[in-house]
Tab-separated table of C-alpha atoms in Angstrom:
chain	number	residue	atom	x	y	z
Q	345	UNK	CA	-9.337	29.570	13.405
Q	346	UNK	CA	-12.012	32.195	12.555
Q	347	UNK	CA	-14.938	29.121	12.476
Q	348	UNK	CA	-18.055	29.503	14.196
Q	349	UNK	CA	-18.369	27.533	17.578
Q	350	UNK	CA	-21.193	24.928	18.027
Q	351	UNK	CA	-21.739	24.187	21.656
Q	352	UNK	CA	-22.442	20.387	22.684
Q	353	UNK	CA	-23.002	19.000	26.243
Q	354	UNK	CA	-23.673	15.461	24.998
Q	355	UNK	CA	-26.200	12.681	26.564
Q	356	UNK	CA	-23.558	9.982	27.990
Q	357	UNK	CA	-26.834	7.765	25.953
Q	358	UNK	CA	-25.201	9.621	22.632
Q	359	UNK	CA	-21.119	9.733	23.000
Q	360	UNK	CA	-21.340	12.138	26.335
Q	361	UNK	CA	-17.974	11.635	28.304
Q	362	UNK	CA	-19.912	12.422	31.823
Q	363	UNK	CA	-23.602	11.532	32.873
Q	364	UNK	CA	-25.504	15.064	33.710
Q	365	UNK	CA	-29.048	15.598	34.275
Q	366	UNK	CA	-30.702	17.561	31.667
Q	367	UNK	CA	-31.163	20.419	33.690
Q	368	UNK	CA	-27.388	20.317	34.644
Q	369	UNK	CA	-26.909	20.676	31.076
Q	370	UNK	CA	-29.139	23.483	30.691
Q	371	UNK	CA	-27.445	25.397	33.307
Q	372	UNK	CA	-24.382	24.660	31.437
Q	373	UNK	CA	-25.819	25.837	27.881
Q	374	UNK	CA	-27.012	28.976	29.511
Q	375	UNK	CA	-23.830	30.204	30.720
Q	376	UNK	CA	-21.843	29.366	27.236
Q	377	UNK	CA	-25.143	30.242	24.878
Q	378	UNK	CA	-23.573	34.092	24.199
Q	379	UNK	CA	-20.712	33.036	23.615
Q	380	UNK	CA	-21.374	30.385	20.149
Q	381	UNK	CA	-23.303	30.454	17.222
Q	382	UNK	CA	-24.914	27.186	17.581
Q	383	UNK	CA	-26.151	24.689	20.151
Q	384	UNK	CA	-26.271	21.442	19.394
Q	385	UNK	CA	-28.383	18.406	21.564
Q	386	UNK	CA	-29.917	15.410	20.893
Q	387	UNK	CA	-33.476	14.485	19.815
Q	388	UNK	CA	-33.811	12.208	22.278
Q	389	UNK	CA	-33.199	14.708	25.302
Q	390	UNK	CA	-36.753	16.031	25.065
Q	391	UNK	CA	-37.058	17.952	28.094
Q	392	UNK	CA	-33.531	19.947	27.366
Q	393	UNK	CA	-34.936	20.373	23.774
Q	394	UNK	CA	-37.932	22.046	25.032
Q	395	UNK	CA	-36.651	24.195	27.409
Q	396	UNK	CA	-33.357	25.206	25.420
Q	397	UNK	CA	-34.958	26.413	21.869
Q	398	UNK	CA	-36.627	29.245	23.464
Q	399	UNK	CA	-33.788	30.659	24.738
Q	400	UNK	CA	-31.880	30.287	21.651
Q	401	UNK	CA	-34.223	31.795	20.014
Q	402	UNK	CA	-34.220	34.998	21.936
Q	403	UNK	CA	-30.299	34.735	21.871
Q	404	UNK	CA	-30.723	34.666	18.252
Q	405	UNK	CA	-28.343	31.282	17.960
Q	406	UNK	CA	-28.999	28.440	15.837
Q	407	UNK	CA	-30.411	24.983	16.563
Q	408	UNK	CA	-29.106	22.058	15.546
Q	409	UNK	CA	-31.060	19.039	16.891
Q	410	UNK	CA	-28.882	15.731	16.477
Q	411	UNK	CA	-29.497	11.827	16.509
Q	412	UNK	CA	-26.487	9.950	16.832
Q	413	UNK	CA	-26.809	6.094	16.223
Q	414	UNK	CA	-22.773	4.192	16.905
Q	415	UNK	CA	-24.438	1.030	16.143
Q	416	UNK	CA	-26.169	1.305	12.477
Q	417	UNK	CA	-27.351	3.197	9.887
Q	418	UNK	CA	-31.401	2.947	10.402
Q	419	UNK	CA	-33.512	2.259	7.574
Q	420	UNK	CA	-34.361	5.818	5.134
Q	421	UNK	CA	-37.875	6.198	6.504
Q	422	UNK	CA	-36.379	6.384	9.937
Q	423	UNK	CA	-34.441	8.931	9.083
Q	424	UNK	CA	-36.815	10.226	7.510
Q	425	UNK	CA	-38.557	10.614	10.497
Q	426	UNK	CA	-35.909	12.151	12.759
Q	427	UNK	CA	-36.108	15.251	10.379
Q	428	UNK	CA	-39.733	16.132	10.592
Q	429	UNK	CA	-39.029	15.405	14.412
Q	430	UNK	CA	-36.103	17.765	14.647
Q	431	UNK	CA	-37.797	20.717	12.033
Q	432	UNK	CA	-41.232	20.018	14.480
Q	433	UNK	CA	-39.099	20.884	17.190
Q	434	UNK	CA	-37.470	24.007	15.949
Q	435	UNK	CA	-34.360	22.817	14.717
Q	436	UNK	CA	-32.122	25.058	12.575
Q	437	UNK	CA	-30.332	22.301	11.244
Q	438	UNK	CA	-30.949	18.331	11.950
Q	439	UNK	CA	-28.094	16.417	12.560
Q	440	UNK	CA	-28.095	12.745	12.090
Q	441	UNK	CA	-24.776	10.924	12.912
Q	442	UNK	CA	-24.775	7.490	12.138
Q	443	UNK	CA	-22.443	3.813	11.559
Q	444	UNK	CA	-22.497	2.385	8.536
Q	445	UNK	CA	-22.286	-1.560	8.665
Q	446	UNK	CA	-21.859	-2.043	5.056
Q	447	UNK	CA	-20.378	-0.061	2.151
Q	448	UNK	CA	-23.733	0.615	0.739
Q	449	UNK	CA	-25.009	2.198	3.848
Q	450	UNK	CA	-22.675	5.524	3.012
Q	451	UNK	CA	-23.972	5.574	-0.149
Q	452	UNK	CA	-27.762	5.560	1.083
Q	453	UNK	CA	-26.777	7.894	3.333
Q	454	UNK	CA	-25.228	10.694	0.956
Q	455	UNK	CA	-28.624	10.097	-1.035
Q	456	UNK	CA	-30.600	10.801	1.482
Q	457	UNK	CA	-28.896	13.599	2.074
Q	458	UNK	CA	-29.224	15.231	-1.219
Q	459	UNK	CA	-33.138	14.061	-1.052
Q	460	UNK	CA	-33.423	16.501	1.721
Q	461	UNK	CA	-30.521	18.827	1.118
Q	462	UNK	CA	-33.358	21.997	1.515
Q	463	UNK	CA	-34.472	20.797	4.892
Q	464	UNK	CA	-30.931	21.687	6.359
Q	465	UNK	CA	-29.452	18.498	7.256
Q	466	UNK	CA	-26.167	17.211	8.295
Q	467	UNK	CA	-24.864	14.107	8.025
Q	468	UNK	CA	-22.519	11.904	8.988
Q	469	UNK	CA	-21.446	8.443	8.450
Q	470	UNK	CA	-19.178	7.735	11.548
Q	471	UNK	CA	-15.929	5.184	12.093
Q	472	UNK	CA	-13.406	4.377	9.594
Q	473	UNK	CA	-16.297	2.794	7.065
Q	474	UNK	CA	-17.882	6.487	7.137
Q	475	UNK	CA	-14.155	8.466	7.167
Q	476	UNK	CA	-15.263	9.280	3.419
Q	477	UNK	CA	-18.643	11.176	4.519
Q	478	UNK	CA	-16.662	13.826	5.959
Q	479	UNK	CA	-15.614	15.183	2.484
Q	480	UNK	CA	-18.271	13.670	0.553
Q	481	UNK	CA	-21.743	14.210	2.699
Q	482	UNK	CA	-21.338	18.241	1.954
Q	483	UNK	CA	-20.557	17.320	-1.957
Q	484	UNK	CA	-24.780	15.992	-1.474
Q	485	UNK	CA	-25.739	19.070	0.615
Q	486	UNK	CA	-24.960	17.960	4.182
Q	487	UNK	CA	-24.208	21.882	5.437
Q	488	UNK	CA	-21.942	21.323	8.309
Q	489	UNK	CA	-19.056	18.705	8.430
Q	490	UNK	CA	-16.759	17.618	11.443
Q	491	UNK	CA	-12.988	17.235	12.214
Q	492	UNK	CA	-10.567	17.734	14.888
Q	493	UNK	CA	-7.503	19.533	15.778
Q	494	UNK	CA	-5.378	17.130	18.567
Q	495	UNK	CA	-7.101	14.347	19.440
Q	496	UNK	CA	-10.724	13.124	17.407
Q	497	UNK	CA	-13.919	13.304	19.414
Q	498	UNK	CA	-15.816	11.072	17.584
Q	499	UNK	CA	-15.218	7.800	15.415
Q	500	UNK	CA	-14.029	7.971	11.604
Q	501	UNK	CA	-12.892	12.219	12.232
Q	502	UNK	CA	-10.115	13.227	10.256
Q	503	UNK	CA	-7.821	16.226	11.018
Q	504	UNK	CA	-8.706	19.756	9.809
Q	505	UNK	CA	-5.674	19.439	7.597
Q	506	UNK	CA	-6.861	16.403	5.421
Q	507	UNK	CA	-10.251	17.838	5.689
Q	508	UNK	CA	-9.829	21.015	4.110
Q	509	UNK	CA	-7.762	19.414	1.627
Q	510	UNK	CA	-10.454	17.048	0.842
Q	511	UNK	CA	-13.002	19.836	0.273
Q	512	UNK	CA	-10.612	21.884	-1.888
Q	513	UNK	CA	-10.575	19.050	-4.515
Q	514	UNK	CA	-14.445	19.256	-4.941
């Protein structure tokens, strides 16, 4: 496909398919770290966090420090929050993936977004509610979007097909 590769051994806490110990997963993120452009882990897996931005730092990579909420969309000064955590941190890009409950969370959501489109965010309104976000989020300055080519990997992803089609009518 000619698209960079993000790297993601996910929490089972945050959508992970297996349960690993952090330092399992940064064993794991070693051996794959020359071979992407990006890492991308939680917030919430501090220890990982700390011991994994140093080395893709020296690697060159990027950082993307994620939060990834399958419940609800948290209030704005929550997320708020989780980007001064993630940029405190050394994140490249901060990542928040959340559910919207009601139409008007998307909506918050894409504003947020373009409130804090120069801190380097991405987000993500998940499941069929969110489905939208993956055009739209980018359209307010998200700067990474996600799809799928065979099966999804997480709720509300649309194929690459309808994707790119979406983002060629912008």
């Amino acid at each position: 496909f000619g698209l960079p590769l993000i790297a993601t051994i996910r929490s089972r806490k945050e959508g992970g398919a297996r349960s690993l110990s952090e330092a399992a997963r940064l064993q794991l993120f070693k051996k794959i770290l020359p071979w992407v452009e990006a890492v991308d882990v939680e917030l919430s897996s501090r220890r990982l966090v700390k011991n994994l931005i140093p080395l893709v730092r020296r690697k060159a990579k990027r950082a993307i420090l994620s939060y990834h909420n399958f419940r609800t969309t948290p209030p704005d000064w929550a997320l708020e929050k989780l980007i001064r955590e993630g940029k405190r941190k050394g994140a490249d890009l901060v990542k928040l993936a959340v559910t919207p409950r009601v139409p008007g969370d998307v909506g918050r959501l894409l504003l947020l977004t373009h409130r804090n489109r120069t801190k380097h965010v991405v987000t993500i309104a998940m499941g069929r509610r969110g489905a939208a976000s993956r055009v739209l989020a980018p359209v307010f300055g998200s700067l990474l979007t996600y799809s799928f080519v065979g099966r999804p990997q997480a709720p509300g992803q649309i194929p690459l097909k309808q994707l790119v089609h979406g983002l060629s009518l912008r």
